[in-house]
Amino acid sequence: MIERYRAIVVKQEQDRFVISIDNLHIADLPEDDLLIKVNYSSINYKDVLSTKGTKGITKNYPHVPGIDAIGEVVRSNSDLFELGDLVIVTGYDLGMNTWGGFGQYISVPAHWTVKLPENLTQREAAAYGTAGLTAGLCINEIINHVPTQGSILVNGCTGGVGSVAVSILSHLGFNVTSLSRRPDRDYLLNSLGANECQDSESFIQLHNSKPLSKAIYDAGIDVVGGHLLSAMLKSTKYGGIVTSCGNVGSAEISTSIFPFILRSVKLSGIDSVEPPVDSKARVWKLLAEKWKPSNLEELVSEISLNDLPQAIENFNSRIAGGRVVINHNL
Ligand SMILES: NC(=O)c1ccc[n+]([C@@H]2O[C@H](COP(=O)([O-])OP(=O)(O)OC[C@H]3O[C@@H](n4cnc5c(N)ncnc54)[C@H](OP(=O)(O)O)[C@@H]3O)[C@@H](O)[C@H]2O)c1
């Protein structure tokens, strides 16, 4: 086996955080249950925060980010995995304070690791990544509350969670209204398959000005928080549900209680990081089979490790882009 590997390393220089591509020693990784050769990773919102030293994400630098890693087991101290098993690792401490998928090797506990389901390629798993798993967990939560072909609102639709959620829901035959600050109609309607797209700010003006608005939607998926989440709750029908998993707009919410007490609307929090690995595996199986949109691979842009520093820099200013996958073998 080779002794060195390449990785994106973030270093702290006084109050600046600087990214470089370094050659690291595999022997310096902490010894854990599994050593995995990472073939694919992807960029998530949290990775960008980690590269900038945002408080509450990564405590110690130098650090290798990457909350997603898809690859092959090359050393196993666990009865659950054999050499050559293809696996997915997302969440827990990966890429937070445990060196993550922006390096070509990781060393992780077996109980963080899911076997790659049949019918899913490594590239497809990276196309989903944490964003797709989170979209899947949201859909899993709302699917029992929503009639077949029910109407579902999704916000932050040009981003990772939102774009995957819209694609899966459209594929499953739901009526999807996509909310975006910059509604790119062609991307949202034609690439992702949404039935309708609306401007997020206009949606807030229309639905958040009164304690309760017209009941239009069966369910919602929120990654933004704040006024947009409040407006979504107020426009949800009786017995509907809104999942909350992100806070790109605001970590606060101010709303009336009428959606809850007059329409029995549920607000359900979703976490993709800490659920037991078996419940992640169940969602990965659905993502691999009946939930998989036919155009999943077309929704990603693929880059090499060399391209990654620039892609991180551009991540928050991309207009419509969905998911960025890193192929470590390029
Ligand atoms: N709970 C969990 O386990 C979990 C897992 C994954 C992600 N998350 C969270 O979910 C959120 C989204 O993650 P992501 O990977 O989808 O991020 P992303 O790829 O950056 O997408 C976020 C999208 O939200 C919209 N947006 C960005 N800034 C905004 C602002 N200031 N106000 C309103 N809308 C804004 C943009 O879409 P438009 O321009 O189309 O509006 C953007 O594309 C983040 O807060 C992330 O931490 C949570």
Coordinates of N, CA and C and ligand atoms in Angstrom, one line a residue, residues 44-45 130-131 134 156-162 179-182 200 223-224 245-249 270-273 315-316 318, ligand 1:
N44 N -20.2 20.3 1.0 CA -21.4 20.7 1.7 C -21.2 22.0 2.4
Y45 N -22.3 22.6 2.7 CA -22.4 23.9 3.4 C -21.4 24.0 4.6
T130 N -24.1 14.2 2.1 CA -24.9 14.6 3.3 C -26.1 15.3 2.9
A131 N -26.0 16.2 1.8 CA -27.2 17.0 1.4 C -28.3 16.1 1.0
T134 N -29.8 14.1 3.9 CA -30.7 15.0 4.6 C -32.0 15.2 3.9
G156 N -34.5 27.0 -0.7 CA -33.1 26.9 -1.0 C -32.8 25.9 -2.1
C157 N -33.6 26.0 -3.2 CA -33.6 25.0 -4.2 C -32.4 25.0 -5.1
T158 N -31.6 26.0 -5.2 CA -30.4 25.9 -6.0 C -29.3 25.3 -5.2
G159 N -29.5 25.0 -3.9 CA -28.5 24.4 -3.1 C -28.6 22.9 -3.0
G160 N -27.7 22.3 -2.2 CA -27.6 20.9 -2.1 C -28.9 20.2 -1.6
V161 N -29.3 20.4 -0.4 CA -30.5 19.8 0.2 C -31.7 20.0 -0.7
G162 N -31.9 21.3 -1.0 CA -33.1 21.7 -1.8 C -33.2 21.1 -3.2
L179 N -38.9 27.2 -4.0 CA -38.7 28.5 -3.6 C -37.2 28.8 -3.7
S180 N -36.9 30.0 -4.3 CA -35.5 30.3 -4.4 C -35.4 31.9 -4.4
R181 N -34.2 32.3 -3.9 CA -34.0 33.8 -3.9 C -33.7 34.2 -5.4
R182 N -33.2 33.3 -6.2 CA -32.9 33.6 -7.6 C -33.5 32.6 -8.4
S200 N -38.5 33.6 -3.2 CA -38.6 33.4 -1.7 C -39.1 34.7 -1.1
V223 N -34.6 24.7 4.5 CA -33.2 24.8 4.9 C -32.8 26.2 5.3
V224 N -33.8 27.2 5.2 CA -33.4 28.6 5.3 C -33.7 29.1 6.7
C245 N -34.3 21.7 8.7 CA -32.9 21.1 8.8 C -31.8 22.1 8.7
G246 N -32.1 23.4 8.3 CA -31.0 24.3 8.1 C -31.3 25.7 8.5
N247 N -30.3 26.5 8.5 CA -30.4 27.9 8.9 C -29.6 28.9 8.1
V248 N -29.6 28.7 6.8 CA -28.7 29.6 5.9 C -29.2 31.0 6.0
G249 N -30.5 31.2 6.2 CA -31.1 32.6 6.3 C -31.0 33.1 7.7
I270 N -34.9 17.9 11.7 CA -34.2 16.8 11.0 C -32.7 16.9 11.2
D271 N -32.1 15.9 11.7 CA -30.6 15.8 11.8 C -30.1 14.6 11.1
S272 N -29.1 14.9 10.3 CA -28.5 13.8 9.5 C -27.1 13.3 10.1
V273 N -26.7 14.0 11.1 CA -25.3 13.8 11.6 C -25.3 12.6 12.6
F315 N -18.2 28.5 -3.7 CA -19.4 27.7 -3.4 C -20.6 28.6 -3.1
N316 N -20.5 29.6 -2.2 CA -21.7 30.4 -1.8 C -22.1 31.4 -2.9
R318 N -22.3 30.5 -6.2 CA -22.8 29.8 -7.4 C -24.3 30.1 -7.5
Ligands
LIG1 N1 -29.7 19.1 9.8 C1 -28.8 18.5 9.1 O1 -28.3 17.4 9.4 C2 -28.2 19.2 7.9 C3 -27.6 18.5 6.9 C4 -27.2 19.2 5.7 C5 -27.4 20.5 5.6 N2 -27.9 21.2 6.7 C6 -28.1 22.6 6.7 O2 -29.0 22.9 5.6 C7 -28.7 24.2 5.1 C8 -28.5 24.1 3.6 O3 -27.5 23.2 3.3 P1 -27.1 23.0 1.8 O4 -26.0 21.9 1.8 O5 -28.3 22.7 1.0 O6 -26.5 24.4 1.5 P2 -26.2 25.1 0.1 O7 -25.9 24.1 -1.0 O8 -25.3 26.3 0.3 O9 -27.7 25.7 -0.3 C9 -28.4 26.6 0.5 C10 -29.3 27.4 -0.4 O10 -30.1 28.2 0.5 C11 -30.3 29.5 -0.2 N3 -29.7 30.5 0.6 C12 -28.4 30.7 0.9 N4 -28.2 31.8 1.7 C13 -29.4 32.3 1.9 C14 -29.9 33.4 2.7 N5 -29.0 34.2 3.4 N6 -31.2 33.6 2.8 C15 -32.1 32.8 2.2 N7 -31.7 31.7 1.4 C16 -30.4 31.5 1.3 C17 -29.7 29.4 -1.6 O11 -30.7 28.9 -2.4 P3 -31.6 29.9 -3.3 O12 -30.6 30.9 -3.8 O13 -32.1 29.0 -4.4 O14 -32.6 30.5 -2.4 C18 -28.7 28.3 -1.4 O15 -28.4 27.7 -2.6 C19 -27.5 24.7 5.9 O16 -27.9 25.5 6.9 C20 -26.9 23.4 6.4 O17 -26.1 23.5 7.5 C21 -28.3 20.5 7.8

